[in-house]
PDB file of C-alpha atoms and ligand atoms in Angstrom:
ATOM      1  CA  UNK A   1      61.667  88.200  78.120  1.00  0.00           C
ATOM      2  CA  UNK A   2      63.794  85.757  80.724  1.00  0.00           C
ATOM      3  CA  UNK A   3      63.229  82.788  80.470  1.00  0.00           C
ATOM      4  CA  UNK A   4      62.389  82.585  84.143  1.00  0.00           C
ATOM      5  CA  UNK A   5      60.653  84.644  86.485  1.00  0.00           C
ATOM      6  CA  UNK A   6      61.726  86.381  89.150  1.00  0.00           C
ATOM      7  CA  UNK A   7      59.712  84.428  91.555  1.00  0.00           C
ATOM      8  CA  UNK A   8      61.138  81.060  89.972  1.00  0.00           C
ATOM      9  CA  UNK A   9      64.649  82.870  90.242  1.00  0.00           C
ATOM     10  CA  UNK A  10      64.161  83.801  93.860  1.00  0.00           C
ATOM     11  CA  UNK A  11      62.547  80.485  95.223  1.00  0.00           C
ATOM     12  CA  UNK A  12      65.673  78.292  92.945  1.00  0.00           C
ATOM     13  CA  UNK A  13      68.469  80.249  94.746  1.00  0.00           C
ATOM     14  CA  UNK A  14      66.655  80.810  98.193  1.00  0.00           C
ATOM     15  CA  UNK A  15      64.288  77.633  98.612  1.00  0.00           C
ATOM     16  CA  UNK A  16      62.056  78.066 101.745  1.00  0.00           C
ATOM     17  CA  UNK A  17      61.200  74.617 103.552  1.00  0.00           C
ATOM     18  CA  UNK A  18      64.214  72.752 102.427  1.00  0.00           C
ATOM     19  CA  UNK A  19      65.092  69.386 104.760  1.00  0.00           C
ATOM     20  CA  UNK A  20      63.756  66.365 106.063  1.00  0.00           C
ATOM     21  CA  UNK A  21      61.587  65.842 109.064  1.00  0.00           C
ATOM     22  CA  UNK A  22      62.965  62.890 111.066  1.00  0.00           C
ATOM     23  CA  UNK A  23      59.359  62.449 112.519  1.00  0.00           C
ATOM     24  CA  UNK A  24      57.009  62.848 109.627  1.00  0.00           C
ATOM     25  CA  UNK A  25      53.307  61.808 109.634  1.00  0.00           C
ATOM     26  CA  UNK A  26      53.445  61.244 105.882  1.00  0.00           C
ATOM     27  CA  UNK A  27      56.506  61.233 103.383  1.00  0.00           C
ATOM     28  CA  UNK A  28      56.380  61.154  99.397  1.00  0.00           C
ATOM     29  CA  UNK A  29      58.438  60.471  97.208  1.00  0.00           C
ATOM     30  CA  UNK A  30      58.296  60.475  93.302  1.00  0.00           C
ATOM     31  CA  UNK A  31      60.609  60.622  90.228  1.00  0.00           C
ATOM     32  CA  UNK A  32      60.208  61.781  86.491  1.00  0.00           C
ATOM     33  CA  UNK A  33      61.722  58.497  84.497  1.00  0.00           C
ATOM     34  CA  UNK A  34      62.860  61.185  81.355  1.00  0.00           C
ATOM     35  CA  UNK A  35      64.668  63.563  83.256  1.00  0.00           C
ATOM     36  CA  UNK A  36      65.694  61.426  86.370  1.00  0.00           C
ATOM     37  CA  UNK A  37      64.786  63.876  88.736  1.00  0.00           C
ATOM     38  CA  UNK A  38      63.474  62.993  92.267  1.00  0.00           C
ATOM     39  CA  UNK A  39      61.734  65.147  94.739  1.00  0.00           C
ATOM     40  CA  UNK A  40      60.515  63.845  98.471  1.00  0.00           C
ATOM     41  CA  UNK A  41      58.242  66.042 100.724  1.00  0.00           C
ATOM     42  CA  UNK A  42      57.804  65.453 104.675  1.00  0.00           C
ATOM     43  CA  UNK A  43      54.643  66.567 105.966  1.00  0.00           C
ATOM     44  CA  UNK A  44      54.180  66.829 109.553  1.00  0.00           C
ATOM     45  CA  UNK A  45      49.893  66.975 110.886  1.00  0.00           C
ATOM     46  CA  UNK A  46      48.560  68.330 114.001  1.00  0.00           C
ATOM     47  CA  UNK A  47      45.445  66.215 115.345  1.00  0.00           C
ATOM     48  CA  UNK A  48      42.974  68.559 113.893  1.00  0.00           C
ATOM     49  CA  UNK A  49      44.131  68.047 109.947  1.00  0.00           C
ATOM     50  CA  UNK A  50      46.575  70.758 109.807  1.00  0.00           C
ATOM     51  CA  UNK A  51      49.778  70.949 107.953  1.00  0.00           C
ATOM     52  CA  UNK A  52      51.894  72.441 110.489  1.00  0.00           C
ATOM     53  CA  UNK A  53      55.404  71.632 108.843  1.00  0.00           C
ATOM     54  CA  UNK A  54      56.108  70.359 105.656  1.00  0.00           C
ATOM     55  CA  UNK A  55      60.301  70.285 104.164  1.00  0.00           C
ATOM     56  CA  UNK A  56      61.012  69.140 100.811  1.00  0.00           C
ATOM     57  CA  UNK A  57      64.718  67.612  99.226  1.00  0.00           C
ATOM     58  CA  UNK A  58      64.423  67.788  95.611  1.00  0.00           C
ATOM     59  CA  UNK A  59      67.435  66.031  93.298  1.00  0.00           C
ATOM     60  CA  UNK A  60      66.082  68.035  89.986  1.00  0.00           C
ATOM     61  CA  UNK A  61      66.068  70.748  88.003  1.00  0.00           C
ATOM     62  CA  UNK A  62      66.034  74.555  88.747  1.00  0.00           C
ATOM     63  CA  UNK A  63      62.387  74.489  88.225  1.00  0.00           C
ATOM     64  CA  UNK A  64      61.967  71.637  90.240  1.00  0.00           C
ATOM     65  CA  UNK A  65      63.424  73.463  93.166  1.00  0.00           C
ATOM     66  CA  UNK A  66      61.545  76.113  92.719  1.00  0.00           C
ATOM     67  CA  UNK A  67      58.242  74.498  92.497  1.00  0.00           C
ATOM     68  CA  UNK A  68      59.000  72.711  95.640  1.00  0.00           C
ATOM     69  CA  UNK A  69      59.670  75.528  97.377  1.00  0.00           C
ATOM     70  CA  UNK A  70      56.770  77.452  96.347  1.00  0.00           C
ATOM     71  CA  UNK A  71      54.512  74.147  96.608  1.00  0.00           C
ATOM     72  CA  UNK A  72      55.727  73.768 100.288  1.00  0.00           C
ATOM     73  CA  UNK A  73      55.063  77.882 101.092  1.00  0.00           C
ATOM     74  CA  UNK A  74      51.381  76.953  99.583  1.00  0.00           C
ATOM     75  CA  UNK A  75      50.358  74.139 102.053  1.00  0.00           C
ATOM     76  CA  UNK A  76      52.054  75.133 105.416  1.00  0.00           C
ATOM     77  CA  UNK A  77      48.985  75.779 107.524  1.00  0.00           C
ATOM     78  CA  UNK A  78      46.744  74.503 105.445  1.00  0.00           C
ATOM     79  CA  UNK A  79      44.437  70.999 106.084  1.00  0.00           C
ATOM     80  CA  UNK A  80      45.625  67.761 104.601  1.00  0.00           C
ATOM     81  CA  UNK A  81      42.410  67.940 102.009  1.00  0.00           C
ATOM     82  CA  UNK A  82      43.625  71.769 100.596  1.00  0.00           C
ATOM     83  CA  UNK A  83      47.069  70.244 100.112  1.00  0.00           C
ATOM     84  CA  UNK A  84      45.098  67.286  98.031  1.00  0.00           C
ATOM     85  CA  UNK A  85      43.904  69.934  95.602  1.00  0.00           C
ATOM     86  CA  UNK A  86      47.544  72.147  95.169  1.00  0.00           C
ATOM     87  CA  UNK A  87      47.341  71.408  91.186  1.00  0.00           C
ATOM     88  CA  UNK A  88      50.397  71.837  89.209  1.00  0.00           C
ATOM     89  CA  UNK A  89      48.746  74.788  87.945  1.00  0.00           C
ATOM     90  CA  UNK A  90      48.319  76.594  90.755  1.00  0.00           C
ATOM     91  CA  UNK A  91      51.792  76.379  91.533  1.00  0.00           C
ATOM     92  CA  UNK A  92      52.853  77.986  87.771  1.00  0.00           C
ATOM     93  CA  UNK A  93      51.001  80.302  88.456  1.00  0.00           C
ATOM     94  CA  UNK A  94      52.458  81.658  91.886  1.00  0.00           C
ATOM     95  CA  UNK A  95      56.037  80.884  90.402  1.00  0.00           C
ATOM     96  CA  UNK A  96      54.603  84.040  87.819  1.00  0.00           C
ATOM     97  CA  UNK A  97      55.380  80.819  84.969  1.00  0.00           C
ATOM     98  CA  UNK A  98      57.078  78.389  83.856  1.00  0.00           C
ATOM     99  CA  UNK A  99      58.625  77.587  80.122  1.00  0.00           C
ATOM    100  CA  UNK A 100      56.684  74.958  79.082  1.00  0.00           C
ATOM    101  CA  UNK A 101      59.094  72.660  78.285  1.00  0.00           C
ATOM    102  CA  UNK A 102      59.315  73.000  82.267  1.00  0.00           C
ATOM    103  CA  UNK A 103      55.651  72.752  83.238  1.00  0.00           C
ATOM    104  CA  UNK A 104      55.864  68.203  84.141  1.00  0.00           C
ATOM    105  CA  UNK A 105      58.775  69.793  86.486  1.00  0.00           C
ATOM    106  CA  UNK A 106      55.895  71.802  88.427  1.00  0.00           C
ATOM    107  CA  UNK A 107      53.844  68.335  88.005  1.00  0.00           C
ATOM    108  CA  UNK A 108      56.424  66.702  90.182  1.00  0.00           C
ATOM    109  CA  UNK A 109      55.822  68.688  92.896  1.00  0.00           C
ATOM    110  CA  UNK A 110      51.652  68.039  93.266  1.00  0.00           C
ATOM    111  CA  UNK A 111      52.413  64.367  92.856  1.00  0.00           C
ATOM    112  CA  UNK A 112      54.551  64.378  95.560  1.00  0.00           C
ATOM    113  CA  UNK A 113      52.541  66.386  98.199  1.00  0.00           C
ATOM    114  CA  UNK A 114      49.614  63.451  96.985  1.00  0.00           C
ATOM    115  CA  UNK A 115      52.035  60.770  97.257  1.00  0.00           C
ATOM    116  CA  UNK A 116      53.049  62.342 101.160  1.00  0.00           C
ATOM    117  CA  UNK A 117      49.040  63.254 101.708  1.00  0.00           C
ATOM    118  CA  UNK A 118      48.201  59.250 100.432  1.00  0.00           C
ATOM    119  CA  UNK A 119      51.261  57.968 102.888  1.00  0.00           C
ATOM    120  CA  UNK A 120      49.879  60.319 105.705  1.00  0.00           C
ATOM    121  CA  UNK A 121      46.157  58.482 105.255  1.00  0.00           C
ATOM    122  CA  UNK A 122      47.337  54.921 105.012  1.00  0.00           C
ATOM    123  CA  UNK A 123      49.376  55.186 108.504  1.00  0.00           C
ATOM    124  CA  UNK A 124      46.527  56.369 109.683  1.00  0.00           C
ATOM    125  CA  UNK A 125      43.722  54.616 108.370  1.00  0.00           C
ATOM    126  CA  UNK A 126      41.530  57.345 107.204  1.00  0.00           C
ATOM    127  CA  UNK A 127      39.654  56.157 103.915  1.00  0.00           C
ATOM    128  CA  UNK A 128      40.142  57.722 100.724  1.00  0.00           C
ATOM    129  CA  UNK A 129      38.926  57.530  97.254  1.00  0.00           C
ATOM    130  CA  UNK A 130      41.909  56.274  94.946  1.00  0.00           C
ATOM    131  CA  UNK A 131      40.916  58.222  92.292  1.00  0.00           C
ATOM    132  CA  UNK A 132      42.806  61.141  93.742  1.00  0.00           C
ATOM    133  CA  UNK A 133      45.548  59.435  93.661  1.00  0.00           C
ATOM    134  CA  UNK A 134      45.594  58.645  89.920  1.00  0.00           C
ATOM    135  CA  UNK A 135      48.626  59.821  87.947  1.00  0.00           C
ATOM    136  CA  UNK A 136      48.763  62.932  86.235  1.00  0.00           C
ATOM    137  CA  UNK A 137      50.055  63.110  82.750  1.00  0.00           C
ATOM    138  CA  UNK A 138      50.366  66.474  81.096  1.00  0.00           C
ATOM    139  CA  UNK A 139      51.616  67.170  77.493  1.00  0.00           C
ATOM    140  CA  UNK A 140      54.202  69.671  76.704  1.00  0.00           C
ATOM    141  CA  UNK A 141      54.421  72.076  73.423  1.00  0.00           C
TER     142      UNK A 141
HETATM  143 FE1  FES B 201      63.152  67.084  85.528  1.00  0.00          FE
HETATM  144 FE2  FES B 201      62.707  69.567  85.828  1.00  0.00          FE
HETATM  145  S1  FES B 201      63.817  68.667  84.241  1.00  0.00           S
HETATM  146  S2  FES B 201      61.948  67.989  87.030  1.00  0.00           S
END
């Protein structure tokens, strides 16, 4: 078997969503400290909740890339508080898998789309429960 899927093939070497957005509601950055790789997603909201563009630059892995991508395709549209719940999980499974040596890469991505959501709520002053917020940490095989 590959040792990636097709859909983790197709969304490294065509990324949807890939950019900045010079006038974000809510940005988010985070890094892994092992691997050193850094991902930031823009997100920008309509008045009613709605994720009407999100863009993501990712410094990482091929995996990384593609679970950006794919994490981006899964929010665009969608309210703030969906985006909240994207697990890491949910986005290995749309990529069809990952190795799992390559899962905390797919990790990266929901803690950045929280870390954009949390940024998007402070500017804004809409309350929150922290908890949400709390970091992830996954083990790996
Ligand atoms: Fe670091 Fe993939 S190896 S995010």
């Amino acid at each position: 078997m590959a040792l990636y899927s097709d859909k983790v093939m197709d969304h490294f070497t065509n990324p949807r969503n890939v950019g900045k957005i010079d006038d974000a509601d809510g940005v988010g950055e985070v890094g892994n400290a092992r691997c050193g790789d850094i991902m930031k997603i823009y997100l920008k909201v309509d008045d009613n909740g709605i994720i009407t563009d999100v863009k993501f630059n990712t410094f990482g892995c091929a995996s990384a890339i593609a679970s950006s991508s794919m994490a981006t395709c899964l929010i665009k549209g969608k309210p703030v508080s969906e985006a909240l719940e994207l697990t890491n999980k949910a986005v290995v499974e749309a990529l069809e898998g990952l190795p799992a040596v390559k899962v905390h890469c797919s990790v990266l991505a929901e803690e950045a789309i929280k870390a954009a959501v949390k940024d998007y709520y402070d500017r804004n002053g809409i309350e929150y429960d922290p908890e949400q917020f709390k970091e992830k940490h996954i083990h790996e095989d």
